Coordinates of C-alpha atoms in Angstrom, one line a residue:
X167 CA 103.1 133.8 109.7
X168 CA 106.2 136.0 109.4
X169 CA 109.6 135.8 107.9
X170 CA 111.5 132.7 106.8
X171 CA 115.2 132.7 107.8
X172 CA 117.7 130.4 106.0
X173 CA 121.1 129.9 107.5
X174 CA 123.8 127.8 105.7
X175 CA 127.5 127.9 105.0
X176 CA 129.4 126.3 102.1
X177 CA 131.8 124.7 104.5
X178 CA 129.1 123.0 106.6
X179 CA 126.5 124.0 109.2
X180 CA 127.7 126.4 111.9
X181 CA 125.3 125.4 114.8
X182 CA 126.7 127.9 117.4
X183 CA 126.3 130.9 115.1
X184 CA 122.8 129.9 114.0
X185 CA 121.5 129.2 117.5
X186 CA 123.0 132.4 118.9
X187 CA 120.4 134.6 117.2
X188 CA 117.5 132.1 116.9
X189 CA 114.1 133.3 118.1
X190 CA 112.3 131.9 121.1
X191 CA 108.9 132.3 119.4
X192 CA 106.8 129.3 118.2
X193 CA 107.3 128.0 114.6
X194 CA 108.5 125.4 112.3
X195 CA 112.0 124.4 111.4
X196 CA 113.2 122.5 108.3
X197 CA 116.6 120.8 108.0
X198 CA 118.4 120.4 104.7
X199 CA 121.4 118.5 103.5
X200 CA 124.2 119.9 101.2
X201 CA 122.1 119.1 98.1
X202 CA 119.2 121.1 99.5
X203 CA 117.2 117.9 100.1
X204 CA 114.7 118.3 103.0
X205 CA 115.7 115.9 105.8
X206 CA 113.3 116.7 108.6
X207 CA 110.4 119.1 109.5
X208 CA 109.6 119.9 113.2
X209 CA 107.5 122.2 115.2
X210 CA 108.4 124.0 118.4
X211 CA 106.8 126.2 121.1
X212 CA 110.3 127.8 121.5
X213 CA 112.4 127.4 118.4
X214 CA 115.7 128.2 120.1
X215 CA 115.3 125.6 122.8
X216 CA 114.0 122.9 120.4
X217 CA 116.6 123.3 117.7
X218 CA 119.4 123.6 120.3
X219 CA 118.4 120.1 121.6
X220 CA 119.7 118.5 118.4
X221 CA 123.2 119.8 119.1
X222 CA 123.7 118.5 122.6
X223 CA 126.9 116.6 123.3
X224 CA 125.1 113.6 124.8
X225 CA 121.7 111.9 125.1
X226 CA 120.9 111.7 121.4
X227 CA 119.6 108.6 119.7
X228 CA 121.5 107.0 116.8
X229 CA 119.0 108.3 114.3
X230 CA 119.2 111.8 115.6
X231 CA 123.0 111.7 115.4
X232 CA 122.7 110.5 111.8
X233 CA 120.3 113.3 111.0
X234 CA 122.5 116.0 112.5
X235 CA 125.6 114.7 110.6
X236 CA 123.8 115.4 107.3
X237 CA 122.5 118.9 108.2
X238 CA 123.9 121.7 106.0
X239 CA 121.3 124.3 106.6
X240 CA 118.2 125.0 108.7
X241 CA 115.2 127.2 107.7
X242 CA 112.7 128.4 110.2
X243 CA 109.2 129.8 109.8
X244 CA 107.8 131.8 112.8
X245 CA 104.1 131.4 113.5
X246 CA 101.6 133.3 115.5
X247 CA 100.8 130.3 117.7
X248 CA 101.7 126.7 118.7
X249 CA 98.6 125.4 116.9
X250 CA 99.5 127.2 113.7
X251 CA 103.0 125.7 113.9
X252 CA 101.5 122.2 114.3
X253 CA 99.2 122.6 111.3
X254 CA 102.0 124.0 109.1
X255 CA 104.3 121.1 110.2
X256 CA 101.8 118.5 109.0
X257 CA 101.2 120.3 105.7
X258 CA 104.9 120.3 105.0
X259 CA 105.4 116.7 106.0
X260 CA 102.5 115.6 103.7
X261 CA 103.9 117.7 100.8
X262 CA 107.6 116.8 101.0
X263 CA 107.7 113.4 102.9
X264 CA 111.1 114.0 104.6
X265 CA 113.0 110.8 105.3
X266 CA 113.6 111.5 109.1
X267 CA 109.9 112.2 109.9
X268 CA 107.4 109.4 110.7
X269 CA 105.5 108.9 107.5
X270 CA 101.9 107.6 107.3
X271 CA 102.0 105.9 103.9
X272 CA 98.2 105.8 103.3
X273 CA 96.4 108.9 102.4
X274 CA 93.1 107.5 101.2
X275 CA 89.8 109.1 102.2
X276 CA 87.3 107.0 104.3
X277 CA 84.7 105.0 102.6
X278 CA 81.0 105.5 103.4
X279 CA 77.7 103.7 102.7
X280 CA 75.3 105.7 100.5
X281 CA 71.6 105.3 100.5
X282 CA 70.3 106.8 97.2
X283 CA 67.1 108.4 98.7
X284 CA 66.6 110.5 95.6
X285 CA 65.4 107.4 93.8
X286 CA 61.9 106.0 94.4
X287 CA 63.4 102.6 95.2
X288 CA 66.7 103.6 96.9
X289 CA 69.8 101.5 96.6
X290 CA 72.7 101.0 99.0
X291 CA 76.3 101.5 97.7
X292 CA 79.9 102.0 98.8
X293 CA 81.0 105.6 98.3
X294 CA 84.2 107.6 98.5
X295 CA 84.8 111.2 98.0
X296 CA 82.6 114.2 98.4
X297 CA 79.0 113.8 99.6
X298 CA 76.0 115.3 97.9
X299 CA 72.9 116.7 99.5
X300 CA 70.3 114.5 97.9
X301 CA 71.4 111.1 99.4
X302 CA 72.0 109.8 102.9
X303 CA 75.6 108.8 103.9
X304 CA 76.5 106.5 106.8
X305 CA 80.0 106.1 108.2
X306 CA 82.8 106.7 107.8
X307 CA 84.3 103.1 107.9
X308 CA 88.0 102.6 108.6
X309 CA 88.6 100.5 105.5
X310 CA 87.1 99.1 102.3
X311 CA 87.0 95.7 104.0
X312 CA 84.9 97.0 106.9
X313 CA 82.4 98.7 104.6
X314 CA 82.0 95.7 102.4
X315 CA 81.3 93.5 105.4
X316 CA 78.6 95.8 106.5
X317 CA 77.1 95.9 103.0
X318 CA 77.1 92.1 102.8
X319 CA 75.3 91.9 106.2
X320 CA 72.7 94.4 105.1
X321 CA 72.2 92.5 101.8
X322 CA 71.4 89.3 103.7
X323 CA 69.3 90.9 106.4
X324 CA 67.1 93.5 104.5
X325 CA 67.7 92.8 100.8
X326 CA 68.1 96.4 99.6
X327 CA 69.1 96.6 96.0
X328 CA 72.7 97.4 95.0
X329 CA 72.3 97.7 91.2
X330 CA 72.9 101.0 89.4
X331 CA 69.9 103.1 88.4
X332 CA 70.4 102.5 84.7
X333 CA 70.3 98.7 85.3
X334 CA 67.3 99.0 87.6
X335 CA 65.2 101.0 85.0
X336 CA 65.9 98.4 82.2
X337 CA 65.5 95.2 84.2
X338 CA 62.6 92.9 82.9
X339 CA 63.2 89.9 85.2
X340 CA 64.9 89.4 88.6
X341 CA 68.7 89.1 88.7
X342 CA 71.0 86.7 90.5
X343 CA 70.8 88.8 93.7
X344 CA 67.1 88.0 94.0
X345 CA 67.8 84.3 93.4
X346 CA 70.3 84.1 96.3
X347 CA 68.1 86.2 98.5
X348 CA 70.2 89.3 98.6
X349 CA 67.5 91.6 97.0
X350 CA 63.7 91.7 96.9
X351 CA 63.6 92.8 93.2
X352 CA 61.8 96.1 93.4
X353 CA 62.9 96.6 89.8
X354 CA 60.2 94.2 88.6
X355 CA 57.6 94.8 91.3
X356 CA 58.1 91.6 93.4
X357 CA 58.0 93.7 96.6
X358 CA 55.4 96.3 97.3
X359 CA 56.5 99.9 98.1
X360 CA 55.4 99.7 101.8
X361 CA 57.4 96.6 102.6
X362 CA 60.5 98.0 100.8
X363 CA 60.2 101.2 102.7
X364 CA 60.0 99.2 105.9
X365 CA 63.3 97.4 105.0
X366 CA 64.8 100.8 104.2
X367 CA 63.9 102.1 107.7
X368 CA 65.4 99.0 109.3
X369 CA 68.6 99.5 107.2
X370 CA 68.8 103.1 108.3
X371 CA 68.2 102.2 112.0
X372 CA 71.0 99.6 111.9
X373 CA 73.4 102.1 110.3
X374 CA 72.5 104.7 112.9
X375 CA 73.6 102.3 115.6
X376 CA 70.0 101.6 116.9
X377 CA 70.4 97.8 116.7
X378 CA 68.9 97.1 120.2
X379 CA 65.7 99.0 119.3
X380 CA 65.7 97.4 115.9
X381 CA 65.9 93.9 117.5
X382 CA 62.9 94.6 119.8
X383 CA 60.9 96.0 116.9
X384 CA 61.5 92.9 114.7
X385 CA 60.7 90.6 117.6
X386 CA 57.4 92.3 118.0
X387 CA 56.6 92.1 114.3
X388 CA 57.6 88.4 114.2
X389 CA 55.3 87.6 117.0
X390 CA 52.5 89.5 115.4
X391 CA 53.0 87.7 112.1
X392 CA 53.0 84.3 113.8
X393 CA 49.7 85.2 115.6
X394 CA 48.2 86.0 112.2
X395 CA 49.5 82.7 110.7
X396 CA 51.7 84.7 108.3
X397 CA 54.4 82.1 108.7
X398 CA 56.5 83.1 105.6
X399 CA 56.8 86.6 106.8
X400 CA 57.5 85.4 110.4
X401 CA 60.3 83.3 108.9
X402 CA 61.8 86.3 107.1
X403 CA 61.7 88.3 110.3
X404 CA 63.3 85.5 112.2
X405 CA 66.2 85.4 109.6
X406 CA 66.7 89.2 110.1
X407 CA 66.9 88.6 113.9
X408 CA 69.5 85.9 113.4
X409 CA 71.7 88.2 111.3
X410 CA 71.4 91.1 113.8
X411 CA 72.2 88.9 116.8
X412 CA 75.2 87.4 115.0
X413 CA 76.6 90.9 114.4
X414 CA 75.9 91.9 118.0
X415 CA 77.9 88.8 119.2
X416 CA 80.8 89.9 117.0
X417 CA 80.9 93.5 118.2
X418 CA 81.7 94.6 121.7
X419 CA 79.0 97.1 122.7
X420 CA 79.7 99.8 125.2
X421 CA 76.3 100.8 126.4
X422 CA 75.0 101.6 123.0
X423 CA 76.5 105.2 122.9
X424 CA 79.7 107.0 122.2
X425 CA 81.9 107.8 119.2
X426 CA 85.6 107.0 119.8
X427 CA 88.7 106.5 117.8
X428 CA 91.0 104.0 119.6
X429 CA 94.7 103.7 118.7
X430 CA 97.4 101.4 120.0
X431 CA 101.1 101.4 119.0
X432 CA 103.4 98.4 119.3
X433 CA 107.1 98.8 118.6
X434 CA 109.4 95.9 118.2
X435 CA 112.7 95.1 116.5
X436 CA 110.7 94.1 113.4
X437 CA 109.0 97.5 113.0
X438 CA 106.1 99.6 114.2
X439 CA 102.4 98.9 114.0
X440 CA 99.6 101.2 115.0
X441 CA 96.2 99.6 115.1
X442 CA 93.0 101.6 114.9
X443 CA 89.5 100.7 116.1
X444 CA 86.6 102.9 114.9
X445 CA 83.7 102.9 117.4
X446 CA 80.5 104.7 116.5
X447 CA 77.4 104.7 118.6
X448 CA 79.0 102.3 121.0
X449 CA 79.6 99.8 118.2
X450 CA 82.9 98.8 116.6
X451 CA 82.3 99.3 112.9
X452 CA 85.8 98.2 111.8
X453 CA 89.5 98.3 112.3
X454 CA 92.7 99.0 110.4
X455 CA 96.5 98.5 110.9
X456 CA 99.1 101.1 109.9
X457 CA 102.8 100.4 109.5
X458 CA 104.3 103.9 109.5
X459 CA 107.9 104.4 108.4
X460 CA 109.7 105.4 111.6
X461 CA 111.6 108.7 111.7
X462 CA 114.0 109.9 114.4
X463 CA 111.3 109.2 117.0
X464 CA 112.1 106.0 118.9
X465 CA 109.9 106.3 121.9
X466 CA 106.3 104.9 121.5
X467 CA 104.7 108.1 122.8
X468 CA 106.6 110.3 120.3
X469 CA 105.7 107.9 117.5
X470 CA 102.0 108.0 118.4
X471 CA 102.1 111.8 118.8
X472 CA 103.6 112.2 115.3
X473 CA 101.2 109.7 113.8
X474 CA 98.0 111.2 115.3
X475 CA 99.0 114.7 114.1
X476 CA 99.6 113.5 110.6
X477 CA 96.6 111.2 110.6
X478 CA 94.1 113.9 111.5
X479 CA 95.7 117.1 110.2
X480 CA 97.3 116.0 106.9
X481 CA 94.6 113.8 105.4
X482 CA 91.6 114.8 103.3
X483 CA 88.0 114.0 104.3
X484 CA 89.0 112.8 107.8
X485 CA 86.3 112.3 110.4
X486 CA 87.3 113.1 114.0
X487 CA 85.1 112.2 117.0
X488 CA 85.1 114.1 120.3
X489 CA 87.2 111.4 122.0
X490 CA 90.5 109.7 121.0
X491 CA 92.1 106.9 123.1
X492 CA 95.8 106.0 122.9
X493 CA 97.6 103.2 124.7
X494 CA 100.5 105.5 125.4
X495 CA 100.6 109.1 126.7
X496 CA 100.7 111.8 124.0
X497 CA 103.5 114.3 124.0
X498 CA 102.2 117.9 124.6
X499 CA 98.6 116.6 124.3
X500 CA 97.1 120.0 124.9
X501 CA 98.8 121.3 121.8
X502 CA 97.4 118.6 119.6
X503 CA 93.9 118.9 121.1
X504 CA 93.8 122.7 120.3
X505 CA 94.9 122.0 116.7
X506 CA 92.2 119.3 116.3
X507 CA 89.6 121.8 117.7
X508 CA 90.7 124.4 115.1
X509 CA 90.7 121.8 112.3
X510 CA 87.3 120.2 113.1
X511 CA 85.4 123.0 114.9
X512 CA 84.6 121.0 118.0
X513 CA 86.4 120.0 121.2
X514 CA 88.5 116.8 121.1
X515 CA 89.9 115.0 124.1
X516 CA 92.8 112.6 123.9
X517 CA 93.2 110.1 126.8
X518 CA 95.4 107.2 127.6
X519 CA 94.5 106.4 131.2
X520 CA 91.0 104.9 130.8
X521 CA 89.0 102.3 132.6
X522 CA 86.2 99.7 132.2
X523 CA 85.0 99.3 128.6
X524 CA 87.4 101.9 127.2
X525 CA 90.3 100.0 128.7
X526 CA 89.0 96.9 126.9
X527 CA 89.0 98.7 123.6
X528 CA 92.6 99.8 124.1
X529 CA 93.6 96.2 125.1
X530 CA 91.9 94.9 122.0
X531 CA 93.7 97.4 119.8
X532 CA 97.0 96.6 121.3
X533 CA 96.5 92.8 120.8
X534 CA 95.7 93.4 117.2
X535 CA 98.7 95.6 116.7
X536 CA 101.0 92.9 118.1
X537 CA 99.4 90.2 115.9
X538 CA 99.5 92.3 112.8
X539 CA 103.2 93.2 113.3
X540 CA 104.0 89.5 113.8
X541 CA 102.1 88.6 110.6
X542 CA 103.8 91.3 108.6
X543 CA 107.2 90.1 109.8
X544 CA 106.2 86.6 108.6
X545 CA 105.3 87.7 105.1
X546 CA 107.2 85.6 102.6
X547 CA 108.9 88.4 100.6
X548 CA 110.1 90.2 103.7
X549 CA 111.3 86.9 105.3
X550 CA 113.4 86.2 102.2
X551 CA 115.0 89.6 102.2
X552 CA 115.9 89.3 105.8
X553 CA 117.3 85.8 105.4
X554 CA 119.4 87.1 102.5
X555 CA 120.6 90.0 104.7
X556 CA 121.5 87.6 107.5
X557 CA 123.5 85.4 105.1
X558 CA 125.5 88.4 103.9
X559 CA 126.0 89.7 107.5
X560 CA 127.3 86.3 108.8
X561 CA 129.1 85.4 105.5
X562 CA 127.3 82.1 105.3
X563 CA 127.7 79.9 102.3
X564 CA 124.0 79.8 101.6
X565 CA 120.7 81.3 102.8
X566 CA 119.8 79.7 106.1
X567 CA 116.7 77.6 105.3
X568 CA 116.1 76.7 109.0
X569 CA 117.1 78.6 112.1
X570 CA 116.7 77.4 115.7
X571 CA 116.9 79.6 118.8
X572 CA 117.1 78.7 122.4
X573 CA 116.3 80.7 125.6
X574 CA 116.0 79.9 129.3
X575 CA 113.3 81.2 131.7
X576 CA 112.8 80.7 135.4
X577 CA 111.9 82.6 138.6
X578 CA 114.9 82.5 141.0
X579 CA 115.7 79.0 139.7
X580 CA 112.1 77.7 140.1
X581 CA 110.5 75.8 137.3
X582 CA 113.3 76.3 134.8
X583 CA 112.1 75.9 131.2
X584 CA 114.0 76.1 127.9
X585 CA 112.4 77.0 124.6
X586 CA 113.4 76.1 121.1
X587 CA 111.8 78.1 118.3
X588 CA 112.1 77.3 114.6
X589 CA 112.3 79.8 111.8
X590 CA 112.3 78.8 108.1
X591 CA 111.6 80.3 104.7
X592 CA 108.0 80.8 105.6
X593 CA 108.7 82.6 108.9
X594 CA 108.1 81.2 112.4
X595 CA 107.2 77.5 112.2
X596 CA 105.2 77.2 115.4
X597 CA 104.3 73.5 114.9
X598 CA 108.0 72.8 115.3
X599 CA 108.5 74.8 118.6
X600 CA 109.6 72.7 121.6
X601 CA 109.8 73.3 125.3
X602 CA 112.1 71.5 127.7
X603 CA 111.5 71.1 131.4
X604 CA 115.0 71.4 132.9
X605 CA 115.8 69.0 135.7
X606 CA 118.9 68.1 137.7
X607 CA 120.8 71.4 137.5
X608 CA 121.6 73.9 140.2
X609 CA 118.7 76.4 140.4
X610 CA 119.5 79.6 138.5
X611 CA 122.4 78.0 136.5
X612 CA 121.5 79.2 133.0
X613 CA 124.6 77.7 131.5
X614 CA 123.8 74.2 132.6
X615 CA 120.2 74.6 131.6
X616 CA 121.2 75.7 128.1
X617 CA 123.6 72.8 127.9
X618 CA 120.9 70.3 128.8
X619 CA 118.3 71.7 126.4
X620 CA 120.6 71.7 123.4
X621 CA 121.9 68.2 124.2
X622 CA 118.4 66.8 124.4
X623 CA 117.4 68.6 121.2
X624 CA 120.2 67.5 118.9
X625 CA 120.8 64.0 120.3
X626 CA 117.1 63.4 119.5
X627 CA 117.4 64.9 116.0
X628 CA 120.4 62.6 115.4
X629 CA 118.5 59.5 116.5
X630 CA 115.5 60.5 114.3
X631 CA 117.9 61.3 111.4
X632 CA 116.3 64.7 111.0
X633 CA 117.9 67.6 109.2
X634 CA 119.8 69.9 111.5
X635 CA 119.3 73.7 111.4
X636 CA 121.5 75.9 109.2
X637 CA 122.1 78.3 112.1
X638 CA 121.8 78.0 115.9
X639 CA 121.1 81.1 118.0
X640 CA 121.4 81.2 121.7
X641 CA 119.9 84.0 123.8
X642 CA 122.9 84.8 126.0
X643 CA 126.5 85.7 126.0
X644 CA 129.8 83.9 126.1
X645 CA 128.8 81.3 128.8
X646 CA 125.7 80.1 126.9
X647 CA 127.7 80.0 123.7
X648 CA 130.5 77.9 125.2
X649 CA 128.0 75.4 126.5
X650 CA 126.3 75.1 123.1
X651 CA 129.7 74.6 121.4
X652 CA 130.6 71.9 123.9
X653 CA 127.4 70.0 123.2
X654 CA 128.0 70.2 119.4
X655 CA 131.5 68.9 119.8
X656 CA 130.3 66.1 122.0
X657 CA 127.6 65.1 119.5
X658 CA 129.8 65.6 116.5
X659 CA 127.5 68.1 114.8
X660 CA 128.6 71.3 113.0
X661 CA 126.1 74.1 113.1
X662 CA 127.0 77.8 112.7
X663 CA 126.5 79.4 116.2
X664 CA 125.4 82.9 117.0
X665 CA 125.1 84.3 120.6
X666 CA 123.0 87.3 121.4
X667 CA 123.9 89.1 124.6
X668 CA 121.6 91.8 125.9
X669 CA 122.9 95.3 126.3
X670 CA 123.0 97.1 129.7
X671 CA 119.6 98.7 129.3
X672 CA 118.2 95.7 127.4
X673 CA 117.1 98.0 124.6
X674 CA 116.9 96.6 121.0
X675 CA 119.9 97.7 119.1
X676 CA 122.3 97.5 122.0
X677 CA 122.9 93.8 121.8
X678 CA 126.3 92.2 121.4
X679 CA 126.5 89.5 118.8
X680 CA 129.1 86.7 119.0
X681 CA 129.5 84.5 115.9
X682 CA 131.1 81.0 116.1
X683 CA 133.4 81.9 119.1
X684 CA 133.0 84.2 122.1
X685 CA 136.0 86.2 120.8
X686 CA 134.4 87.1 117.4
X687 CA 131.9 89.9 117.7
X688 CA 129.7 91.3 114.9
X689 CA 128.4 94.8 114.8
X690 CA 125.2 95.5 112.7
X691 CA 123.6 99.0 112.2
X692 CA 120.2 99.6 113.8
X693 CA 118.5 99.6 110.4
X694 CA 120.0 96.3 109.4
X695 CA 117.4 93.8 108.2
X696 CA 119.7 91.0 109.5
X697 CA 119.7 92.5 113.0
X698 CA 115.9 92.9 112.9
X699 CA 115.5 89.2 112.0
X700 CA 117.9 88.2 114.8
X701 CA 116.0 90.3 117.3
X702 CA 112.6 89.0 116.1
X703 CA 113.7 85.3 116.5
X704 CA 115.3 86.0 119.9
X705 CA 112.1 87.8 121.1
X706 CA 110.0 84.9 119.9
X707 CA 112.2 82.4 121.8
X708 CA 112.0 84.6 124.9
X709 CA 108.2 84.8 124.7
X710 CA 107.8 81.1 124.2
X711 CA 110.2 80.3 127.1
X712 CA 108.3 82.6 129.5
X713 CA 105.0 81.1 128.5
X714 CA 106.2 77.6 129.2
X715 CA 107.9 78.6 132.5
X716 CA 104.7 80.3 133.8
X717 CA 102.6 77.4 132.9
X718 CA 105.0 75.0 134.6
X719 CA 105.4 77.2 137.7
X720 CA 101.6 77.5 138.1
X721 CA 101.1 73.8 137.8
X722 CA 103.9 73.1 140.4
X723 CA 102.6 75.6 142.8
X724 CA 99.0 74.3 142.5
X725 CA 100.1 70.7 142.8
X726 CA 102.2 71.3 145.9
X727 CA 99.1 72.6 147.8
X728 CA 96.2 70.6 146.5
X729 CA 97.4 67.4 144.8
X730 CA 98.0 65.4 148.0
X731 CA 94.7 66.2 149.7
X732 CA 92.7 62.9 150.3
X733 CA 89.5 62.5 148.3
X734 CA 90.3 65.5 146.0
X735 CA 90.7 64.4 142.4
X736 CA 91.1 66.5 139.3
X737 CA 87.4 67.5 139.0
X738 CA 87.1 68.8 142.6
X739 CA 90.6 70.4 142.3
X740 CA 89.4 72.4 139.2
X741 CA 86.2 73.3 141.0
X742 CA 88.2 74.7 144.0
X743 CA 90.5 76.8 141.7
X744 CA 87.6 78.0 139.6
X745 CA 85.7 79.2 142.7
X746 CA 88.6 80.8 144.6
X747 CA 91.0 81.7 141.8
X748 CA 94.2 80.2 143.3
X749 CA 95.5 77.5 145.6
X750 CA 96.6 80.1 148.1
X751 CA 93.1 81.5 148.2
X752 CA 91.8 78.0 149.0
X753 CA 94.2 77.8 151.9
X754 CA 93.0 81.2 153.2
X755 CA 89.3 80.2 153.1
X756 CA 87.2 79.1 156.0
X757 CA 85.4 75.7 156.2
X758 CA 82.0 77.4 155.4
X759 CA 83.5 79.1 152.3
X760 CA 85.0 75.9 151.1
X761 CA 81.7 74.1 151.5
X762 CA 80.1 76.5 149.1
X763 CA 82.1 75.0 146.2
X764 CA 80.1 72.6 144.0
X765 CA 80.8 69.0 144.9
X766 CA 82.3 69.8 148.3
X767 CA 80.3 68.7 151.4
X768 CA 80.7 70.3 154.8
X769 CA 82.5 67.2 156.1
X770 CA 84.9 67.2 153.1
X771 CA 85.4 71.0 153.5
X772 CA 86.5 70.3 157.1
X773 CA 89.0 67.7 155.9
X774 CA 90.4 70.0 153.3
X775 CA 90.8 72.8 155.8
X776 CA 92.5 70.5 158.4
X777 CA 94.9 69.1 155.8
X778 CA 95.9 72.6 154.5
X779 CA 96.6 73.9 157.9
X780 CA 98.4 70.9 159.3
X781 CA 100.6 70.0 156.3

């Protein structure tokens, strides 16, 4: 590396002067405020081009504008290469934790399983930290939960001891682990050395990912034991098989080979979650969710790029396989791959466009990220904080104990469905969600659909003498709000009303909020917990409405084609759909193809074909 160049003025940062003489070489830049607090660390192939991008007159995100407004000075460090810049950037982020960088909060090393082969009767233990030469280590595992699960499985299957050597040498009678069949008590000689070594070999094979070979070996041993009338041993081997088959059912196996790290990022109004699946020898050995603190990066690709760089380059004792999968493209992927090669001394490829089994891994990771983000949002303490923030933002008399939100979904007016989701002090209360099939309104008239849904909802609550919500949210602008207010006046109910109108690009943070009347707008900053809560509830109502609409539309389309066919009841209708996949595919099939469906004779197939092509 070469010189470090600071540039600051007492009266504020002079961007034009600084940029005029800035180098075009690769390096790292650090942005400071007036109190010399580090705000942000970045890397660049071309320092002048990259730093200049922060001072454009347009096209900057809100967080970037906020960052620039606090800059009092910038320091640069020129590096020999782009890779060196990336490594230095991650070192500085880890050391200083700047507020505008994406921050990975967890810096723990991976746990391993240790087989203490230096002892005459080896034990199996969870291990963190440096690894010695005398013992065998298996892993790493992505979390303590994953390694404990594997240890418990091995205890049940092969009964390897877990006691410390000092306890082992002083034991005079079997412990509780022996009583509950988690250990064979080698400490007091209740298992011979040959059998214990056999169990050790099975444990080792399992941890090395050789479960298929292990299953075949145990099956052969079980059959041999049964032929020799050694029924007790055959029963033990049968139990081992049951445990191994159970774990095989729980794990998605991709051909029995391959070491891959799989990452999926999901960004919603409620935050960011990156879910990690660790696949070793074609077997998923565990997973873990991260909730990084977002920096100025708002695009999912940039978030994932910053996360991966920090995850692999700024953590101690980190294992890195030769393949990494991401559900989003990685920004300047070649740069990161070169840095990983330098860090781990082997080639690493990072891919996002994958197929077959690998695509299923990514889909599973994304599903988990979505679920984990939803669960985090529903956590009691965070829910309370956001409800309190909402109370303050709307100047409500008390914290809203119950919030209801409505949304409308349809396809060009077809199968219009309204949703009502309920949110209380425990988060989303899904048992209270309701769907409304909208009838008797002009197709595509969202205002009338909203009016009907709200009228049906609150007229029923009045009849049932049920507590009304403390806040009503409608997903829509002035028209939806006006309809909701008309209904409440008609029914004589008074509920604070909030309308959420989408911005032009429909991006979170660009919504317009109307409170009580269409003329009263509320502006909340992007980081507002109240805004995040409103967005989360709105998104949940939208999701629930779409789910209901699609189910209803599918049922209507299916019914319009197949419901009126003579001699076709629900069983045969399901058989047709199961065989062809859709009602339209049934209509496109020939008589011979229809006759192949279970329960459909050739004569009936001819009747179905004739009906579908004459009606």
